[in-house]
mmCIF file of C-alpha atoms in Angstrom:
data_model
loop_
_atom_site.group_PDB
_atom_site.id
_atom_site.type_symbol
_atom_site.label_atom_id
_atom_site.label_comp_id
_atom_site.label_asym_id
_atom_site.label_seq_id
_atom_site.Cartn_x
_atom_site.Cartn_y
_atom_site.Cartn_z
ATOM 1 C CA UNK A 22 125.736 -154.035 98.995
ATOM 2 C CA UNK A 23 123.703 -155.767 96.473
ATOM 3 C CA UNK A 24 123.457 -155.054 92.587
ATOM 4 C CA UNK A 25 120.273 -156.620 91.046
ATOM 5 C CA UNK A 26 120.617 -157.465 87.130
ATOM 6 C CA UNK A 27 117.551 -158.545 85.346
ATOM 7 C CA UNK A 28 118.265 -160.508 82.267
ATOM 8 C CA UNK A 29 116.180 -161.453 79.251
ATOM 9 C CA UNK A 30 117.437 -162.193 75.916
ATOM 10 C CA UNK A 31 120.345 -159.736 75.768
ATOM 11 C CA UNK A 32 123.408 -162.094 74.840
ATOM 12 C CA UNK A 33 124.704 -159.280 72.791
ATOM 13 C CA UNK A 34 125.048 -156.794 75.572
ATOM 14 C CA UNK A 35 125.360 -158.746 78.775
ATOM 15 C CA UNK A 36 128.961 -159.701 78.530
ATOM 16 C CA UNK A 37 129.880 -155.853 78.694
ATOM 17 C CA UNK A 38 127.367 -155.114 81.590
ATOM 18 C CA UNK A 39 128.525 -158.027 83.777
ATOM 19 C CA UNK A 40 132.419 -157.134 83.008
ATOM 20 C CA UNK A 41 131.700 -153.554 84.342
ATOM 21 C CA UNK A 42 130.225 -155.044 87.464
ATOM 22 C CA UNK A 43 132.695 -157.887 88.123
ATOM 23 C CA UNK A 44 135.425 -155.104 88.144
ATOM 24 C CA UNK A 45 133.781 -152.699 90.549
ATOM 25 C CA UNK A 46 136.460 -151.101 92.919
ATOM 26 C CA UNK A 47 133.926 -151.757 95.855
ATOM 27 C CA UNK A 48 135.078 -155.031 97.578
ATOM 28 C CA UNK A 49 132.022 -155.796 99.645
ATOM 29 C CA UNK A 50 129.506 -156.458 97.007
ATOM 30 C CA UNK A 51 126.905 -159.291 95.608
ATOM 31 C CA UNK A 52 125.915 -159.203 92.163
ATOM 32 C CA UNK A 53 122.606 -160.935 91.881
ATOM 33 C CA UNK A 54 121.697 -161.842 88.118
ATOM 34 C CA UNK A 55 118.104 -163.011 87.430
ATOM 35 C CA UNK A 56 117.422 -164.757 84.088
ATOM 36 C CA UNK A 57 114.066 -164.107 83.511
ATOM 37 C CA UNK A 58 113.292 -166.763 81.027
ATOM 38 C CA UNK A 59 115.672 -165.919 78.267
ATOM 39 C CA UNK A 60 115.338 -167.854 75.128
ATOM 40 C CA UNK A 61 118.904 -166.952 73.535
ATOM 41 C CA UNK A 62 122.270 -167.767 75.056
ATOM 42 C CA UNK A 63 122.304 -165.250 77.717
ATOM 43 C CA UNK A 64 122.637 -167.971 80.135
ATOM 44 C CA UNK A 65 125.840 -169.087 79.047
ATOM 45 C CA UNK A 66 127.524 -165.591 79.306
ATOM 46 C CA UNK A 67 126.111 -165.673 82.922
ATOM 47 C CA UNK A 68 127.588 -168.913 83.788
ATOM 48 C CA UNK A 69 130.960 -167.749 82.352
ATOM 49 C CA UNK A 70 130.965 -164.808 84.957
ATOM 50 C CA UNK A 71 129.766 -166.931 87.775
ATOM 51 C CA UNK A 72 132.319 -169.420 87.111
ATOM 52 C CA UNK A 73 135.097 -166.788 87.306
ATOM 53 C CA UNK A 74 133.364 -164.516 89.816
ATOM 54 C CA UNK A 75 131.483 -166.715 91.989
ATOM 55 C CA UNK A 76 132.595 -165.063 95.172
ATOM 56 C CA UNK A 77 130.588 -162.051 94.131
ATOM 57 C CA UNK A 78 128.112 -163.045 91.541
ATOM 58 C CA UNK A 79 125.281 -165.366 91.988
ATOM 59 C CA UNK A 80 122.525 -166.276 89.275
ATOM 60 C CA UNK A 81 118.785 -167.566 89.210
ATOM 61 C CA UNK A 82 116.739 -168.832 86.645
ATOM 62 C CA UNK A 83 112.769 -168.134 86.509
ATOM 63 C CA UNK A 84 109.982 -168.229 83.990
ATOM 64 C CA UNK A 85 109.682 -165.098 82.296
ATOM 65 C CA UNK A 86 107.505 -162.654 84.240
ATOM 66 C CA UNK A 87 108.955 -159.172 82.882
ATOM 67 C CA UNK A 88 111.371 -156.373 84.282
ATOM 68 C CA UNK A 89 109.430 -155.794 87.447
ATOM 69 C CA UNK A 90 108.838 -159.298 88.415
ATOM 70 C CA UNK A 91 112.753 -160.247 87.958
ATOM 71 C CA UNK A 92 113.547 -157.342 90.139
ATOM 72 C CA UNK A 93 111.290 -158.160 92.751
ATOM 73 C CA UNK A 94 112.744 -161.729 92.489
ATOM 74 C CA UNK A 95 116.167 -160.271 92.984
ATOM 75 C CA UNK A 96 115.063 -158.180 95.975
ATOM 76 C CA UNK A 97 114.180 -161.178 98.002
ATOM 77 C CA UNK A 98 117.754 -162.768 97.806
ATOM 78 C CA UNK A 99 119.669 -159.312 98.470
ATOM 79 C CA UNK A 100 121.568 -159.094 101.618
ATOM 80 C CA UNK A 101 123.238 -155.747 101.253
ATOM 81 C CA UNK A 102 122.511 -152.768 103.327
ATOM 82 C CA UNK A 103 122.215 -150.683 99.945
ATOM 83 C CA UNK A 104 120.493 -151.831 96.768
ATOM 84 C CA UNK A 105 121.580 -151.089 93.180
ATOM 85 C CA UNK A 106 120.006 -151.756 89.828
ATOM 86 C CA UNK A 107 121.474 -152.176 86.399
ATOM 87 C CA UNK A 108 119.605 -153.247 83.228
ATOM 88 C CA UNK A 109 121.652 -155.970 81.267
ATOM 89 C CA UNK A 110 122.157 -153.921 78.086
ATOM 90 C CA UNK A 111 123.725 -150.889 79.976
ATOM 91 C CA UNK A 112 127.124 -150.406 81.829
ATOM 92 C CA UNK A 113 128.606 -148.657 84.793
ATOM 93 C CA UNK A 114 132.070 -146.978 85.532
ATOM 94 C CA UNK A 115 134.208 -149.303 87.476
ATOM 95 C CA UNK A 116 134.191 -146.932 90.604
ATOM 96 C CA UNK A 117 130.523 -146.335 90.585
ATOM 97 C CA UNK A 118 129.130 -148.361 93.521
ATOM 98 C CA UNK A 119 132.434 -147.571 95.760
ATOM 99 C CA UNK A 120 131.529 -143.780 95.129
ATOM 100 C CA UNK A 121 127.832 -144.212 95.852
ATOM 101 C CA UNK A 122 128.176 -146.203 98.873
ATOM 102 C CA UNK A 123 130.777 -144.171 100.408
ATOM 103 C CA UNK A 124 128.795 -140.916 99.819
ATOM 104 C CA UNK A 125 125.690 -142.698 101.254
ATOM 105 C CA UNK A 126 127.811 -143.818 104.382
ATOM 106 C CA UNK A 127 129.279 -140.466 104.656
ATOM 107 C CA UNK A 128 125.835 -138.607 104.711
ATOM 108 C CA UNK A 129 123.772 -141.331 106.433
ATOM 109 C CA UNK A 130 121.525 -141.294 103.367
ATOM 110 C CA UNK A 131 118.543 -143.637 102.288
ATOM 111 C CA UNK A 132 118.826 -142.643 98.753
ATOM 112 C CA UNK A 133 121.918 -141.395 96.408
ATOM 113 C CA UNK A 134 121.336 -139.942 93.079
ATOM 114 C CA UNK A 135 123.842 -139.640 90.220
ATOM 115 C CA UNK A 136 123.948 -138.657 86.579
ATOM 116 C CA UNK A 137 123.591 -140.793 83.357
ATOM 117 C CA UNK A 138 125.754 -141.130 80.205
ATOM 118 C CA UNK A 139 123.385 -141.599 77.311
ATOM 119 C CA UNK A 140 125.050 -143.772 74.691
ATOM 120 C CA UNK A 141 126.135 -144.001 71.997
ATOM 121 C CA UNK A 142 126.707 -140.385 71.838
ATOM 122 C CA UNK A 143 128.142 -140.449 75.353
ATOM 123 C CA UNK A 144 125.956 -137.294 76.440
ATOM 124 C CA UNK A 145 125.678 -136.386 80.056
ATOM 125 C CA UNK A 146 122.646 -135.339 81.453
ATOM 126 C CA UNK A 147 122.343 -134.499 85.022
ATOM 127 C CA UNK A 148 119.284 -134.427 87.623
ATOM 128 C CA UNK A 149 118.920 -130.637 87.838
ATOM 129 C CA UNK A 150 119.305 -131.147 91.410
ATOM 130 C CA UNK A 151 121.710 -129.304 94.109
ATOM 131 C CA UNK A 152 124.618 -131.323 95.347
ATOM 132 C CA UNK A 153 125.850 -131.562 98.988
ATOM 133 C CA UNK A 154 122.230 -130.826 100.439
ATOM 134 C CA UNK A 155 119.915 -133.041 102.150
ATOM 135 C CA UNK A 156 116.814 -133.572 100.045
ATOM 136 C CA UNK A 157 113.351 -134.529 100.958
ATOM 137 C CA UNK A 158 110.173 -134.917 98.931
ATOM 138 C CA UNK A 159 108.326 -132.476 101.383
ATOM 139 C CA UNK A 160 111.010 -129.811 100.930
ATOM 140 C CA UNK A 161 111.990 -130.587 97.492
ATOM 141 C CA UNK A 162 108.848 -131.970 95.513
ATOM 142 C CA UNK A 163 110.625 -131.112 92.159
ATOM 143 C CA UNK A 164 112.474 -134.477 92.709
ATOM 144 C CA UNK A 165 109.199 -135.933 90.984
ATOM 145 C CA UNK A 166 110.560 -134.397 87.966
ATOM 146 C CA UNK A 167 113.968 -135.804 87.693
ATOM 147 C CA UNK A 168 114.767 -139.008 85.562
ATOM 148 C CA UNK A 169 112.459 -141.828 87.356
ATOM 149 C CA UNK A 170 114.754 -144.728 86.580
ATOM 150 C CA UNK A 171 116.225 -146.864 89.716
ATOM 151 C CA UNK A 172 119.578 -147.389 87.814
ATOM 152 C CA UNK A 173 121.312 -143.981 88.800
ATOM 153 C CA UNK A 174 120.585 -144.334 92.342
ATOM 154 C CA UNK A 175 121.435 -146.491 95.343
ATOM 155 C CA UNK A 176 118.786 -147.171 97.996
ATOM 156 C CA UNK A 177 118.824 -148.464 101.585
ATOM 157 C CA UNK A 178 117.374 -151.918 101.408
ATOM 158 C CA UNK A 179 115.315 -151.200 104.618
ATOM 159 C CA UNK A 180 113.118 -148.584 102.465
ATOM 160 C CA UNK A 181 111.923 -151.681 100.523
ATOM 161 C CA UNK A 182 111.394 -153.924 103.374
ATOM 162 C CA UNK A 183 110.083 -151.677 106.030
ATOM 163 C CA UNK A 184 107.701 -150.376 103.759
ATOM 164 C CA UNK A 185 106.725 -153.114 101.680
ATOM 165 C CA UNK A 186 107.864 -151.553 98.360
ATOM 166 C CA UNK A 187 108.190 -153.404 95.054
ATOM 167 C CA UNK A 188 108.063 -152.955 91.107
ATOM 168 C CA UNK A 189 104.475 -153.261 89.776
ATOM 169 C CA UNK A 190 104.393 -156.326 87.673
ATOM 170 C CA UNK A 191 103.150 -156.149 84.328
ATOM 171 C CA UNK A 192 103.655 -152.341 83.796
ATOM 172 C CA UNK A 193 106.091 -150.319 81.722
ATOM 173 C CA UNK A 194 107.387 -147.125 83.245
ATOM 174 C CA UNK A 195 107.017 -149.119 86.366
ATOM 175 C CA UNK A 196 110.282 -147.165 87.962
ATOM 176 C CA UNK A 197 108.079 -144.070 88.221
ATOM 177 C CA UNK A 198 105.747 -145.685 90.924
ATOM 178 C CA UNK A 199 108.401 -147.230 92.840
ATOM 179 C CA UNK A 200 110.483 -144.044 92.905
ATOM 180 C CA UNK A 201 107.696 -141.960 94.174
ATOM 181 C CA UNK A 202 107.251 -144.349 97.061
ATOM 182 C CA UNK A 203 111.043 -144.599 97.809
ATOM 183 C CA UNK A 204 111.459 -140.636 97.667
ATOM 184 C CA UNK A 205 108.295 -140.363 99.933
ATOM 185 C CA UNK A 206 109.680 -142.813 102.646
ATOM 186 C CA UNK A 207 113.206 -141.592 102.378
ATOM 187 C CA UNK A 208 114.207 -139.380 105.412
ATOM 188 C CA UNK A 209 117.449 -138.305 103.512
ATOM 189 C CA UNK A 210 118.211 -138.266 99.798
ATOM 190 C CA UNK A 211 121.321 -136.875 98.483
ATOM 191 C CA UNK A 212 122.565 -136.022 94.830
ATOM 192 C CA UNK A 213 126.148 -136.722 93.611
ATOM 193 C CA UNK A 214 126.575 -134.600 90.401
ATOM 194 C CA UNK A 215 128.700 -137.022 88.742
ATOM 195 C CA UNK A 216 127.829 -139.688 86.145
ATOM 196 C CA UNK A 217 128.622 -143.121 86.256
ATOM 197 C CA UNK A 218 125.907 -145.146 84.474
ATOM 198 C CA UNK A 219 126.020 -145.649 80.817
ATOM 199 C CA UNK A 220 122.544 -146.052 79.369
ATOM 200 C CA UNK A 221 122.330 -147.681 75.909
ATOM 201 C CA UNK A 222 119.084 -145.886 74.287
ATOM 202 C CA UNK A 223 119.369 -147.129 70.820
ATOM 203 C CA UNK A 224 118.670 -150.953 71.298
ATOM 204 C CA UNK A 225 116.024 -151.615 68.742
ATOM 205 C CA UNK A 226 114.323 -154.443 70.891
ATOM 206 C CA UNK A 227 114.497 -152.489 74.186
ATOM 207 C CA UNK A 228 111.192 -151.489 76.061
ATOM 208 C CA UNK A 229 112.324 -147.730 75.494
ATOM 209 C CA UNK A 230 112.532 -148.067 71.698
ATOM 210 C CA UNK A 231 109.637 -150.812 71.149
ATOM 211 C CA UNK A 232 106.485 -149.162 69.481
ATOM 212 C CA UNK A 233 104.196 -151.288 71.276
ATOM 213 C CA UNK A 234 100.958 -149.466 72.232
ATOM 214 C CA UNK A 235 101.388 -150.657 76.010
ATOM 215 C CA UNK A 236 104.583 -148.156 76.035
ATOM 216 C CA UNK A 237 102.113 -145.492 75.566
ATOM 217 C CA UNK A 238 98.845 -146.648 77.611
ATOM 218 C CA UNK A 239 100.834 -147.725 80.602
ATOM 219 C CA UNK A 240 101.864 -144.317 81.360
ATOM 220 C CA UNK A 241 98.428 -143.237 82.164
ATOM 221 C CA UNK A 242 97.860 -146.031 84.604
ATOM 222 C CA UNK A 243 101.540 -145.349 86.161
ATOM 223 C CA UNK A 244 100.634 -141.523 86.539
ATOM 224 C CA UNK A 245 97.225 -142.480 87.952
ATOM 225 C CA UNK A 246 98.944 -144.926 90.595
ATOM 226 C CA UNK A 247 101.206 -142.182 91.841
ATOM 227 C CA UNK A 248 98.485 -139.706 92.298
ATOM 228 C CA UNK A 249 96.438 -142.351 94.323
ATOM 229 C CA UNK A 250 99.652 -142.978 96.467
ATOM 230 C CA UNK A 251 100.067 -139.234 97.448
ATOM 231 C CA UNK A 252 96.070 -139.208 98.137
ATOM 232 C CA UNK A 253 96.445 -142.191 100.331
ATOM 233 C CA UNK A 254 99.271 -140.648 102.409
ATOM 234 C CA UNK A 255 97.469 -137.278 102.580
ATOM 235 C CA UNK A 256 100.599 -135.925 100.805
ATOM 236 C CA UNK A 257 98.936 -134.628 97.618
ATOM 237 C CA UNK A 258 99.077 -130.876 98.629
ATOM 238 C CA UNK A 259 102.999 -130.765 98.836
ATOM 239 C CA UNK A 260 103.499 -132.380 95.745
ATOM 240 C CA UNK A 261 100.511 -130.760 93.627
ATOM 241 C CA UNK A 262 102.312 -128.675 91.377
ATOM 242 C CA UNK A 263 105.099 -131.065 90.685
ATOM 243 C CA UNK A 264 102.724 -133.722 89.958
ATOM 244 C CA UNK A 265 100.812 -131.396 87.789
ATOM 245 C CA UNK A 266 103.711 -130.376 85.880
ATOM 246 C CA UNK A 267 104.680 -134.188 85.347
ATOM 247 C CA UNK A 268 101.285 -135.271 84.333
ATOM 248 C CA UNK A 269 101.082 -132.308 81.775
ATOM 249 C CA UNK A 270 104.439 -132.827 80.320
ATOM 250 C CA UNK A 271 104.014 -136.606 80.183
ATOM 251 C CA UNK A 272 100.645 -136.000 78.180
ATOM 252 C CA UNK A 273 102.533 -133.619 75.613
ATOM 253 C CA UNK A 274 105.621 -135.920 75.188
ATOM 254 C CA UNK A 275 103.989 -139.114 74.901
ATOM 255 C CA UNK A 276 101.182 -137.630 72.451
ATOM 256 C CA UNK A 277 104.099 -136.119 70.239
ATOM 257 C CA UNK A 278 105.910 -139.583 70.591
ATOM 258 C CA UNK A 279 102.429 -141.407 69.573
ATOM 259 C CA UNK A 280 102.174 -139.155 66.432
ATOM 260 C CA UNK A 281 105.725 -140.101 65.535
ATOM 261 C CA UNK A 282 105.928 -143.684 66.399
ATOM 262 C CA UNK A 283 102.418 -145.216 66.103
ATOM 263 C CA UNK A 284 101.283 -145.986 62.524
ATOM 264 C CA UNK A 285 98.101 -147.395 63.330
ATOM 265 C CA UNK A 286 95.862 -144.384 63.324
ATOM 266 C CA UNK A 287 93.216 -146.156 65.240
ATOM 267 C CA UNK A 288 95.228 -147.063 68.200
ATOM 268 C CA UNK A 289 97.021 -143.448 68.017
ATOM 269 C CA UNK A 290 93.789 -141.493 68.491
ATOM 270 C CA UNK A 291 92.474 -143.795 70.907
ATOM 271 C CA UNK A 292 95.319 -143.379 72.988
ATOM 272 C CA UNK A 293 95.530 -139.634 72.513
ATOM 273 C CA UNK A 294 91.771 -139.410 73.422
ATOM 274 C CA UNK A 295 92.268 -141.402 76.645
ATOM 275 C CA UNK A 296 95.002 -139.363 77.811
ATOM 276 C CA UNK A 297 93.145 -136.457 77.128
ATOM 277 C CA UNK A 298 90.180 -137.633 79.156
ATOM 278 C CA UNK A 299 92.518 -138.500 82.042
ATOM 279 C CA UNK A 300 93.773 -134.747 81.896
ATOM 280 C CA UNK A 301 90.523 -132.958 81.620
ATOM 281 C CA UNK A 302 89.165 -134.958 84.717
ATOM 282 C CA UNK A 303 91.969 -133.126 86.698
ATOM 283 C CA UNK A 304 92.425 -129.809 84.854
ATOM 284 C CA UNK A 305 89.740 -127.673 83.124
ATOM 285 C CA UNK A 306 92.026 -125.739 81.134
ATOM 286 C CA UNK A 307 95.402 -127.460 81.126
ATOM 287 C CA UNK A 308 96.777 -125.045 78.800
ATOM 288 C CA UNK A 309 96.647 -122.245 81.179
ATOM 289 C CA UNK A 310 97.709 -123.936 84.412
ATOM 290 C CA UNK A 311 100.549 -122.126 86.293
ATOM 291 C CA UNK A 312 103.045 -124.674 85.635
ATOM 292 C CA UNK A 313 102.581 -124.351 82.051
ATOM 293 C CA UNK A 314 102.826 -120.809 81.654
ATOM 294 C CA UNK A 315 106.520 -120.522 81.161
ATOM 295 C CA UNK A 316 106.468 -122.747 78.308
ATOM 296 C CA UNK A 317 107.370 -121.617 74.771
ATOM 297 C CA UNK A 318 104.617 -120.583 72.551
ATOM 298 C CA UNK A 319 105.094 -123.609 70.224
ATOM 299 C CA UNK A 320 104.531 -125.909 72.955
ATOM 300 C CA UNK A 321 101.398 -124.016 74.270
ATOM 301 C CA UNK A 322 100.069 -124.168 70.854
ATOM 302 C CA UNK A 323 100.432 -127.938 70.429
ATOM 303 C CA UNK A 324 98.922 -128.604 73.802
ATOM 304 C CA UNK A 325 95.860 -126.604 72.803
ATOM 305 C CA UNK A 326 95.514 -128.417 69.556
ATOM 306 C CA UNK A 327 95.725 -131.751 71.574
ATOM 307 C CA UNK A 328 93.135 -130.733 74.043
ATOM 308 C CA UNK A 329 90.710 -129.487 70.949
ATOM 309 C CA UNK A 330 91.415 -133.066 69.407
ATOM 310 C CA UNK A 331 93.042 -131.385 66.168
ATOM 311 C CA UNK A 332 95.222 -134.343 65.760
ATOM 312 C CA UNK A 333 95.816 -133.645 62.096
ATOM 313 C CA UNK A 334 97.236 -130.501 62.565
ATOM 314 C CA UNK A 335 99.352 -131.597 65.367
ATOM 315 C CA UNK A 336 100.793 -134.357 63.080
ATOM 316 C CA UNK A 337 101.407 -131.622 60.511
ATOM 317 C CA UNK A 338 103.178 -129.578 62.960
ATOM 318 C CA UNK A 339 105.308 -132.428 64.043
ATOM 319 C CA UNK A 340 106.323 -133.431 60.445
ATOM 320 C CA UNK A 341 107.440 -129.625 59.914
ATOM 321 C CA UNK A 342 109.438 -129.575 63.045
ATOM 322 C CA UNK A 343 111.092 -132.963 61.964
ATOM 323 C CA UNK A 344 111.919 -131.665 58.529
ATOM 324 C CA UNK A 345 113.466 -128.361 59.885
ATOM 325 C CA UNK A 346 115.821 -130.544 62.016
ATOM 326 C CA UNK A 347 116.930 -132.191 59.081
#
């Protein structure tokens, strides 16, 4: 099997990542490291590991093209029956890929899903799926609502090859589009309710903690691409409710994050207006749709205020909530 590691300016983290991969209990493994134009000393760390573990590690250098481009580059050189992805500031348990690979072969699965360990607090989050059953998007559309990262999953490489699936270049939150396609084409997806992947969420310079406006605006593009894909495949009805839930929840959570993180008021309101228009094009009264009826009262109030463009009130409520939390 093949593991793809895209690298960009992570000299402080890459050693721990590569060590966890070099010491996997699975013997038949290739680790493809793609240096996506790093300007720090990441390559010297990579060279050290390739020198010591050249039988299982190979590295490439390329001009900077972003995370998606680096992953797509690695896919071209992957020879394994199954593919895994690891981000260079994260690390994995030493038995991760043996466990996932054995489970995939035992169940003849196209995709295996496992759980995350969020660092630094070592908080385990599960995928809220049922273990030991065969999952498919048609029977289990709620799969769209789980963590969309490719990093806690294992994929048959043929899914990428046969269906020409890649990661959309230049977009953040790109995993959502790719995962939606992979789930659609997978004949059998299985979930192993164990956590192997350590996700470092506190790195300041990472994409997930960046306050760049692109982090916000790209979610609208990604959700639209997902919707259009299912429309093109005449599959929008089976996933309609889950997609509706995903879109509304994303609107709510990204607007709250924008209030907390975007200091530029013009950018903040422009993003919130754009997302509001996206929502109202699809749902006349989003605060009364079926998938939101079970939400708590506070969430319903905030959603109503967002739709009515009462952004000052939303900011005030968010500040009060944060203050109460401490």
